Amino acid sequence: MDSGKSFEESLLQFVEELKDESEMTEKQRSIMQAAIKLFATKGFHASSTAEIAKEAGVAEGTIFRHYKSKKDILLAVVAPVLVKIAAPFILRDVREIFNRQKELSFGEIIRELYQNRLNLVAANEKHVRILLQEAFFHDEIRETLLSTVFQEIKRLAAQLIKDRTRAGELRPLPSDAVFRAILSSMIGLVLFKHVTDPDEFAKRTDEEQVAATVDILLYGIANRP
Amino acid sequence: MDSGKSFEESLLQFVEELKDESEMTEKQRSIMQAAIKLFATKGFHASSTAEIAKEAGVAEGTIFRHYKSKKDILLAVVAPVLVKIAAPFILRDVREIFNRQKELSFGEIIRELYQNRLNLVAANEKHVRILLQEAFFHDEIRETLLSTVFQEIKRLAAQLIKDRTRAGELRPLPSDAVFRAILSSMIGLVLFKHVTDPDEFAKRTDEEQVAATVDILLYGIANRP
DNA sequence: TAGGAAAGTGAGTAATCACTCGCTTTTTGG
DNA sequence: CCAAAAAGCGAGTGATTACTCACTTTCCTA
C-alpha cells in the first residue's frame, strides 16, 4: 500500500476514474450486477470470480479485463455508494432538510429525515447490505464511513440541536445523548423494517411507523408524574 | 443437511455434546482462542485453517482431530454464545429484571436492563462481533438468533408494556413502537460505545450515559408545548 | 473499408484451500 | 507398568482460488 495517500483520497481518485454506467459495456454492467447480487447474499470472501463470471454470463478473463483484481470489483461496487451516494447524496438531503429550519418544527424535520432515510435504504438495500458487511472487516471502509458520513451528520445535528434547545423547543439535555437518541430511533426503524421484524413492521405504513417513532422521540413513552 | 431436525434442535444437541472448557486439551483451548481472534478480526471466510493452526501454535492436523470441519470451529465458537450466553444467560437476567416489577419503577427497570446489556457486551465483545458478522451471511444463525432471543425478549417486553400502560405509568401508544424505542436506545448505547463513537461516549461514565438515555426514552427530547 | 484498438475468450498456472492419513508421542485405567 | 486410546503431527491430497496470456471477435475512425 502506498502510505502517501489516505484511503479517502485514493477512494476519491478511484471514483473519479470510474466510468459511469452509461459508458459501460453490456458485459461490464452484468458483471457489476452479478457481483452486487453475490456479495450481498454470500459476502465478498465467499463469492469466487468464477461464480461471478458464471452469474454474469461472461468469461472469467473478461472480469479481469475491466477490474484488475477481485478487490477492485468490491471497490467498484462500494466506492460509488460511499462517495457518490453515502456522502453527497445522503448528506445533500440531510442538509436540505436541516436547512429548512425556519419553516419547519423540529418534529417535522425529524419526520422528514426518517422518512427520507427509510426510502433511501429501501431503494439501495443490496448496496447498503454490502457496505455494512464489508465495513465489519475492512478497517478502511469502516473508518471512511465514520469519518465522512457520520462525523458530518454529527456536526449538522449538533448545530440544529443547539439552536432548537436555545429556542426552547428542546429540553436542556446533554447534546450527545440527544444526537444518539435521534440516530438510534432512525437505526431502529431501518433495522426493524429490513432485518429483525419486517412482518410486524408492515402492519402499519411507513408513515405511521415514522409518526409514532417521532412522537416517542419528542415526548417519551412515560406519562408525566 | 438432514431436514428432520431444525437448526435450533441440532444446535442444542451440538452444545450438549460440547466439552466445557475445563475438559479441553491445552491445544484445543488455544485453537479456540486463535479462532476467536481471527474470526473476530478477519471474518470466518477470510481466515484459513493454516492461519488458525499457526496462531494457535499447533499442527493443522490437530485442528481436525477436534473439529471435523472448519464450519465446526465456527459453531463451537458461536453455539455456546448463542445457546448458553445469548439465550438463557441473556434471558435469565432480563427475566429477573422484568420480574422485579413490583419493587421497581419502569425507569429503574430499563436503567438496570441497559446497564446490564452494556456490561454483557463489554465482557463478550469478540463473541458478539463474530455472532453479528456471521448472522449477516448464515441464514441459520440469523434466524435462530431472531426466533429465540428476539422473540422471547419481545414477548417479555410486551407483557411489561401492557401492565405499565394499564397502570398509567406509560402513555397509551402502539406497543410495537414502544418496544422498538426501548430496543433502539439499547442498540444505540452499545453501538456508540463500541463502534461509531467510543471516544465521545467515554467522556462520561456508562452510568451517566444510561441515565441520560433512559431520561430521553421516558420523557423525550422536546419541551412540552 | 482497412487497420488498429478495445472487448471478449477460455485454457492454463501457481498458490492456497480444507481436509486426510500414516505415523509418533502422551495420557489413562486396570 | 503396560497396552490401548487419545492427542498431536506434518507431508500429501485433489479441489478451488485469483489471476494471466495468447488468441479471436467486435468496434471505431481515418
Tab-separated table of N, CA, C and O in Angstrom, chain A residues 124-216:
chain	number	residue	atom	x	y	z
A	124	ASN	N	-31.846	1.186	-1.990
A	124	ASN	CA	-30.465	0.702	-2.172
A	124	ASN	C	-30.148	-0.439	-1.217
A	124	ASN	O	-29.045	-0.522	-0.683
A	125	GLU	N	-31.112	-1.330	-1.039
A	125	GLU	CA	-30.973	-2.318	0.010
A	125	GLU	C	-29.697	-3.151	-0.120
A	125	GLU	O	-28.944	-3.311	0.833
A	126	LYS	N	-29.455	-3.666	-1.319
A	126	LYS	CA	-28.281	-4.530	-1.510
A	126	LYS	C	-26.975	-3.778	-1.282
A	126	LYS	O	-26.041	-4.313	-0.673
A	127	HIS	N	-26.913	-2.568	-1.788
A	127	HIS	CA	-25.697	-1.787	-1.612
A	127	HIS	C	-25.421	-1.514	-0.142
A	127	HIS	O	-24.287	-1.620	0.316
A	128	VAL	N	-26.465	-1.172	0.577
A	128	VAL	CA	-26.317	-0.898	1.999
A	128	VAL	C	-25.836	-2.151	2.725
A	128	VAL	O	-24.945	-2.102	3.574
A	129	ARG	N	-26.416	-3.257	2.346
A	129	ARG	CA	-26.033	-4.540	2.924
A	129	ARG	C	-24.539	-4.811	2.740
A	129	ARG	O	-23.822	-5.143	3.682
A	130	ILE	N	-24.088	-4.669	1.498
A	130	ILE	CA	-22.670	-4.901	1.195
A	130	ILE	C	-21.787	-3.932	1.971
A	130	ILE	O	-20.777	-4.321	2.569
A	131	LEU	N	-22.194	-2.674	1.964
A	131	LEU	CA	-21.409	-1.643	2.645
A	131	LEU	C	-21.234	-1.975	4.125
A	131	LEU	O	-20.125	-1.913	4.659
A	132	LEU	N	-22.314	-2.354	4.777
A	132	LEU	CA	-22.244	-2.655	6.208
A	132	LEU	C	-21.457	-3.924	6.472
A	132	LEU	O	-20.643	-3.992	7.376
A	133	GLN	N	-21.718	-4.954	5.648
A	133	GLN	CA	-20.986	-6.213	5.796
A	133	GLN	C	-19.497	-5.985	5.725
A	133	GLN	O	-18.741	-6.430	6.591
A	134	GLU	N	-19.070	-5.299	4.680
A	134	GLU	CA	-17.638	-5.145	4.468
A	134	GLU	C	-17.026	-4.150	5.438
A	134	GLU	O	-15.833	-4.202	5.722
A	135	ALA	N	-17.873	-3.229	5.971
A	135	ALA	CA	-17.374	-2.304	6.986
A	135	ALA	C	-16.973	-3.054	8.252
A	135	ALA	O	-16.106	-2.618	9.004
A	136	PHE	N	-17.607	-4.207	8.455
A	136	PHE	CA	-17.243	-5.062	9.585
A	136	PHE	C	-15.776	-5.457	9.507
A	136	PHE	O	-15.037	-5.372	10.477
A	137	PHE	N	-15.330	-5.889	8.327
A	137	PHE	CA	-13.986	-6.457	8.198
A	137	PHE	C	-12.943	-5.432	7.801
A	137	PHE	O	-11.856	-5.400	8.353
A	138	HIS	N	-13.279	-4.629	6.777
A	138	HIS	CA	-12.265	-3.742	6.222
A	138	HIS	C	-12.222	-2.425	6.990
A	138	HIS	O	-13.114	-1.594	6.873
A	139	ASP	N	-11.154	-2.260	7.766
A	139	ASP	CA	-10.989	-1.049	8.557
A	139	ASP	C	-11.106	0.195	7.690
A	139	ASP	O	-11.700	1.199	8.093
A	140	GLU	N	-10.519	0.113	6.489
A	140	GLU	CA	-10.504	1.283	5.599
A	140	GLU	C	-11.926	1.757	5.332
A	140	GLU	O	-12.233	2.954	5.449
A	141	ILE	N	-12.783	0.824	4.942
A	141	ILE	CA	-14.158	1.180	4.606
A	141	ILE	C	-14.885	1.725	5.827
A	141	ILE	O	-15.564	2.745	5.760
A	142	ARG	N	-14.713	1.031	6.959
A	142	ARG	CA	-15.408	1.463	8.172
A	142	ARG	C	-14.989	2.868	8.573
A	142	ARG	O	-15.825	3.726	8.853
A	143	GLU	N	-13.683	3.098	8.553
A	143	GLU	CA	-13.195	4.400	9.005
A	143	GLU	C	-13.585	5.528	8.049
A	143	GLU	O	-13.872	6.640	8.477
A	144	THR	N	-13.585	5.210	6.761
A	144	THR	CA	-14.036	6.218	5.794
A	144	THR	C	-15.494	6.559	6.029
A	144	THR	O	-15.898	7.721	6.046
A	145	LEU	N	-16.284	5.510	6.240
A	145	LEU	CA	-17.709	5.697	6.502
A	145	LEU	C	-17.926	6.568	7.730
A	145	LEU	O	-18.728	7.510	7.719
A	146	LEU	N	-17.177	6.267	8.790
A	146	LEU	CA	-17.338	7.022	10.021
A	146	LEU	C	-16.826	8.450	9.872
A	146	LEU	O	-17.494	9.406	10.268
A	147	SER	N	-15.635	8.583	9.282
A	147	SER	CA	-15.002	9.902	9.266
A	147	SER	C	-15.664	10.842	8.265
A	147	SER	O	-15.572	12.055	8.418
A	148	THR	N	-16.339	10.312	7.257
A	148	THR	CA	-17.029	11.206	6.330
A	148	THR	C	-18.480	11.375	6.727
A	148	THR	O	-18.876	12.409	7.251
A	149	VAL	N	-19.258	10.338	6.541
A	149	VAL	CA	-20.697	10.436	6.739
A	149	VAL	C	-21.072	10.750	8.183
A	149	VAL	O	-21.738	11.751	8.470
A	150	PHE	N	-20.590	9.900	9.098
A	150	PHE	CA	-21.020	10.034	10.487
A	150	PHE	C	-20.625	11.376	11.091
A	150	PHE	O	-21.450	12.053	11.714
A	151	GLN	N	-19.381	11.735	10.897
A	151	GLN	CA	-18.902	12.979	11.501
A	151	GLN	C	-19.662	14.193	10.974
A	151	GLN	O	-19.949	15.138	11.709
A	152	GLU	N	-19.973	14.155	9.689
A	152	GLU	CA	-20.669	15.288	9.085
A	152	GLU	C	-22.106	15.396	9.607
A	152	GLU	O	-22.585	16.474	9.941
A	153	ILE	N	-22.774	14.242	9.674
A	153	ILE	CA	-24.127	14.232	10.229
A	153	ILE	C	-24.121	14.728	11.670
A	153	ILE	O	-24.971	15.515	12.084
A	154	LYS	N	-23.120	14.275	12.404
A	154	LYS	CA	-22.995	14.681	13.800
A	154	LYS	C	-22.839	16.197	13.923
A	154	LYS	O	-23.467	16.839	14.771
A	155	ARG	N	-22.023	16.764	13.034
A	155	ARG	CA	-21.783	18.201	13.041
A	155	ARG	C	-23.078	18.966	12.743
A	155	ARG	O	-23.438	19.909	13.440
A	156	LEU	N	-23.766	18.508	11.695
A	156	LEU	CA	-25.022	19.146	11.313
A	156	LEU	C	-26.049	19.071	12.438
A	156	LEU	O	-26.710	20.063	12.763
A	157	ALA	N	-26.152	17.873	13.025
A	157	ALA	CA	-27.140	17.663	14.071
A	157	ALA	C	-26.827	18.515	15.297
A	157	ALA	O	-27.735	19.090	15.915
A	158	ALA	N	-25.543	18.610	15.626
A	158	ALA	CA	-25.137	19.376	16.803
A	158	ALA	C	-25.622	20.820	16.698
A	158	ALA	O	-26.127	21.394	17.674
A	159	GLN	N	-25.487	21.395	15.510
A	159	GLN	CA	-25.912	22.778	15.276
A	159	GLN	C	-27.420	22.918	15.467
A	159	GLN	O	-27.899	23.803	16.181
A	160	LEU	N	-28.144	21.980	14.838
A	160	LEU	CA	-29.603	22.010	14.929
A	160	LEU	C	-30.067	21.871	16.378
A	160	LEU	O	-30.942	22.625	16.841
A	161	ILE	N	-29.470	20.909	17.082
A	161	ILE	CA	-29.849	20.679	18.476
A	161	ILE	C	-29.585	21.925	19.317
A	161	ILE	O	-30.430	22.331	20.128
A	162	LYS	N	-28.433	22.541	19.092
A	162	LYS	CA	-28.065	23.736	19.849
A	162	LYS	C	-29.094	24.855	19.623
A	162	LYS	O	-29.612	25.460	20.570
A	163	ASP	N	-29.409	25.106	18.345
A	163	ASP	CA	-30.364	26.170	18.005
A	163	ASP	C	-31.714	25.936	18.654
A	163	ASP	O	-32.288	26.824	19.276
A	164	ARG	N	-32.195	24.705	18.489
A	164	ARG	CA	-33.551	24.412	18.958
A	164	ARG	C	-33.638	24.334	20.477
A	164	ARG	O	-34.705	24.552	21.046
A	165	THR	N	-32.541	23.988	21.112
A	165	THR	CA	-32.535	23.986	22.564
A	165	THR	C	-32.585	25.427	23.082
A	165	THR	O	-33.345	25.766	23.980
A	166	ARG	N	-31.766	26.274	22.441
A	166	ARG	CA	-31.731	27.680	22.823
A	166	ARG	C	-33.111	28.331	22.616
A	166	ARG	O	-33.537	29.169	23.403
A	167	ALA	N	-33.786	27.900	21.545
A	167	ALA	CA	-35.105	28.470	21.241
A	167	ALA	C	-36.193	27.926	22.162
A	167	ALA	O	-37.349	28.316	22.071
A	168	GLY	N	-35.827	26.985	23.032
A	168	GLY	CA	-36.784	26.450	23.983
A	168	GLY	C	-37.649	25.336	23.442
A	168	GLY	O	-38.548	24.852	24.124
A	169	GLU	N	-37.334	24.909	22.204
A	169	GLU	CA	-38.142	23.840	21.609
A	169	GLU	C	-37.736	22.477	22.183
A	169	GLU	O	-38.557	21.574	22.303
A	170	LEU	N	-36.469	22.364	22.541
A	170	LEU	CA	-35.971	21.116	23.127
A	170	LEU	C	-35.609	21.326	24.593
A	170	LEU	O	-35.234	22.438	24.999
A	171	ARG	N	-35.696	20.210	25.345
A	171	ARG	CA	-35.291	20.269	26.746
A	171	ARG	C	-33.777	20.429	26.833
A	171	ARG	O	-33.053	19.974	25.952
A	172	PRO	N	-33.300	21.063	27.888
A	172	PRO	CA	-31.844	21.141	28.067
A	172	PRO	C	-31.298	19.785	28.497
A	172	PRO	O	-31.511	19.356	29.620
A	173	LEU	N	-30.609	19.123	27.567
A	173	LEU	CA	-30.108	17.767	27.804
A	173	LEU	C	-28.691	17.666	27.221
A	173	LEU	O	-28.322	18.490	26.389
A	174	PRO	N	-27.904	16.678	27.645
A	174	PRO	CA	-26.580	16.506	27.030
A	174	PRO	C	-26.758	16.293	25.528
A	174	PRO	O	-27.488	15.396	25.125
A	175	SER	N	-26.083	17.099	24.702
A	175	SER	CA	-26.393	17.070	23.272
A	175	SER	C	-25.955	15.759	22.613
A	175	SER	O	-26.541	15.328	21.620
A	176	ASP	N	-24.936	15.095	23.146
A	176	ASP	CA	-24.535	13.819	22.551
A	176	ASP	C	-25.603	12.753	22.786
A	176	ASP	O	-25.839	11.899	21.934
A	177	ALA	N	-26.264	12.837	23.934
A	177	ALA	CA	-27.328	11.876	24.226
A	177	ALA	C	-28.541	12.130	23.333
A	177	ALA	O	-29.210	11.198	22.883
A	178	VAL	N	-28.810	13.409	23.062
A	178	VAL	CA	-29.911	13.758	22.164
A	178	VAL	C	-29.614	13.253	20.753
A	178	VAL	O	-30.455	12.623	20.106
A	179	PHE	N	-28.399	13.512	20.297
A	179	PHE	CA	-27.981	13.032	18.978
A	179	PHE	C	-28.093	11.513	18.897
A	179	PHE	O	-28.609	10.953	17.929
A	180	ARG	N	-27.641	10.858	19.939
A	180	ARG	CA	-27.700	9.392	19.957
A	180	ARG	C	-29.151	8.919	19.889
A	180	ARG	O	-29.470	7.952	19.195
A	181	ALA	N	-30.029	9.620	20.596
A	181	ALA	CA	-31.441	9.232	20.590
A	181	ALA	C	-32.039	9.366	19.194
A	181	ALA	O	-32.757	8.480	18.717
A	182	ILE	N	-31.714	10.472	18.516
A	182	ILE	CA	-32.230	10.700	17.167
A	182	ILE	C	-31.753	9.611	16.221
A	182	ILE	O	-32.526	9.020	15.468
A	183	LEU	N	-30.451	9.319	16.289
A	183	LEU	CA	-29.872	8.336	15.385
A	183	LEU	C	-30.328	6.917	15.725
A	183	LEU	O	-30.601	6.109	14.831
A	184	SER	N	-30.434	6.636	17.018
A	184	SER	CA	-30.877	5.302	17.435
A	184	SER	C	-32.264	4.989	16.909
A	184	SER	O	-32.522	3.898	16.411
A	185	SER	N	-33.153	5.950	17.022
A	185	SER	CA	-34.522	5.748	16.543
A	185	SER	C	-34.535	5.480	15.046
A	185	SER	O	-35.283	4.644	14.553
A	186	MET	N	-33.675	6.199	14.335
A	186	MET	CA	-33.586	6.027	12.892
A	186	MET	C	-33.067	4.636	12.556
A	186	MET	O	-33.641	3.936	11.709
A	187	ILE	N	-32.001	4.246	13.219
A	187	ILE	CA	-31.438	2.915	13.007
A	187	ILE	C	-32.468	1.851	13.350
A	187	ILE	O	-32.620	0.865	12.637
A	188	GLY	N	-33.175	2.076	14.455
A	188	GLY	CA	-34.213	1.142	14.864
A	188	GLY	C	-35.269	0.958	13.792
A	188	GLY	O	-35.670	-0.172	13.490
A	189	LEU	N	-35.710	2.045	13.222
A	189	LEU	CA	-36.698	1.972	12.142
A	189	LEU	C	-36.194	1.108	10.991
A	189	LEU	O	-36.872	0.175	10.542
A	190	VAL	N	-34.994	1.414	10.520
A	190	VAL	CA	-34.420	0.672	9.392
A	190	VAL	C	-34.241	-0.798	9.743
A	190	VAL	O	-34.586	-1.699	8.969
A	191	LEU	N	-33.707	-1.025	10.939
A	191	LEU	CA	-33.409	-2.384	11.376
A	191	LEU	C	-34.671	-3.238	11.474
A	191	LEU	O	-34.727	-4.362	10.979
A	192	PHE	N	-35.704	-2.671	12.127
A	192	PHE	CA	-36.939	-3.428	12.296
A	192	PHE	C	-37.608	-3.672	10.959
A	192	PHE	O	-38.158	-4.749	10.719
A	193	LYS	N	-37.541	-2.694	10.072
A	193	LYS	CA	-38.201	-2.852	8.783
A	193	LYS	C	-37.511	-3.898	7.913
A	193	LYS	O	-38.161	-4.670	7.219
A	194	HIS	N	-36.172	-3.922	7.954
A	194	HIS	CA	-35.444	-4.744	6.991
A	194	HIS	C	-34.858	-6.025	7.572
A	194	HIS	O	-34.537	-6.940	6.823
A	195	VAL	N	-34.665	-6.077	8.883
A	195	VAL	CA	-33.961	-7.235	9.419
A	195	VAL	C	-34.764	-8.007	10.449
A	195	VAL	O	-35.159	-9.138	10.224
A	196	THR	N	-35.016	-7.359	11.582
A	196	THR	CA	-35.481	-8.148	12.711
A	196	THR	C	-36.961	-8.480	12.682
A	196	THR	O	-37.352	-9.555	13.119
A	197	ASP	N	-37.792	-7.558	12.165
A	197	ASP	CA	-39.221	-7.788	12.348
A	197	ASP	C	-40.070	-7.206	11.212
A	197	ASP	O	-41.031	-6.470	11.453
A	198	PRO	N	-39.727	-7.549	9.960
A	198	PRO	CA	-40.407	-6.925	8.818
A	198	PRO	C	-41.923	-7.144	8.796
A	198	PRO	O	-42.669	-6.224	8.435
A	199	ASP	N	-42.375	-8.324	9.206
A	199	ASP	CA	-43.811	-8.613	9.160
A	199	ASP	C	-44.597	-7.716	10.104
A	199	ASP	O	-45.590	-7.091	9.725
A	200	GLU	N	-44.137	-7.679	11.356
A	200	GLU	CA	-44.773	-6.828	12.362
A	200	GLU	C	-44.743	-5.368	11.937
A	200	GLU	O	-45.743	-4.658	12.052
A	201	PHE	N	-43.598	-4.965	11.399
A	201	PHE	CA	-43.435	-3.563	10.978
A	201	PHE	C	-44.448	-3.193	9.908
A	201	PHE	O	-45.035	-2.109	9.920
A	202	ALA	N	-44.670	-4.120	8.979
A	202	ALA	CA	-45.508	-3.832	7.811
A	202	ALA	C	-47.000	-3.778	8.143
A	202	ALA	O	-47.823	-3.487	7.279
A	203	LYS	N	-47.355	-4.048	9.420
A	203	LYS	CA	-48.764	-3.988	9.780
A	203	LYS	C	-49.320	-2.578	9.681
A	203	LYS	O	-50.518	-2.370	9.575
A	204	ARG	N	-48.402	-1.621	9.788
A	204	ARG	CA	-48.811	-0.247	9.513
A	204	ARG	C	-47.864	0.362	8.471
A	204	ARG	O	-46.774	-0.162	8.247
A	205	THR	N	-48.305	1.456	7.870
A	205	THR	CA	-47.490	2.056	6.803
A	205	THR	C	-46.220	2.673	7.374
A	205	THR	O	-46.131	2.963	8.570
A	206	ASP	N	-45.250	2.884	6.500
A	206	ASP	CA	-44.017	3.549	6.907
A	206	ASP	C	-44.313	4.883	7.577
A	206	ASP	O	-43.713	5.223	8.607
A	207	GLU	N	-45.255	5.630	6.989
A	207	GLU	CA	-45.586	6.954	7.522
A	207	GLU	C	-46.099	6.857	8.961
A	207	GLU	O	-45.710	7.657	9.821
A	208	GLU	N	-46.935	5.863	9.214
A	208	GLU	CA	-47.465	5.697	10.569
A	208	GLU	C	-46.358	5.305	11.548
A	208	GLU	O	-46.311	5.806	12.675
A	209	GLN	N	-45.482	4.407	11.107
A	209	GLN	CA	-44.371	3.988	11.970
A	209	GLN	C	-43.455	5.160	12.282
A	209	GLN	O	-43.017	5.347	13.423
A	210	VAL	N	-43.181	5.955	11.257
A	210	VAL	CA	-42.338	7.134	11.460
A	210	VAL	C	-43.000	8.098	12.436
A	210	VAL	O	-42.354	8.608	13.366
A	211	ALA	N	-44.304	8.338	12.250
A	211	ALA	CA	-45.016	9.268	13.119
A	211	ALA	C	-44.960	8.824	14.576
A	211	ALA	O	-44.678	9.633	15.473
A	212	ALA	N	-45.202	7.540	14.820
A	212	ALA	CA	-45.163	7.018	16.184
A	212	ALA	C	-43.768	7.163	16.779
A	212	ALA	O	-43.605	7.522	17.955
A	213	THR	N	-42.759	6.892	15.955
A	213	THR	CA	-41.374	6.973	16.428
A	213	THR	C	-40.988	8.399	16.791
A	213	THR	O	-40.347	8.649	17.824
A	214	VAL	N	-41.397	9.349	15.950
A	214	VAL	CA	-41.082	10.753	16.224
A	214	VAL	C	-41.806	11.223	17.483
A	214	VAL	O	-41.235	11.933	18.320
A	215	ASP	N	-43.040	10.802	17.630
A	215	ASP	CA	-43.817	11.141	18.824
A	215	ASP	C	-43.080	10.694	20.081
A	215	ASP	O	-42.931	11.461	21.043
A	216	ILE	N	-42.600	9.463	20.043
A	216	ILE	CA	-41.885	8.923	21.208
A	216	ILE	C	-40.564	9.650	21.422
A	216	ILE	O	-40.192	9.979	22.552
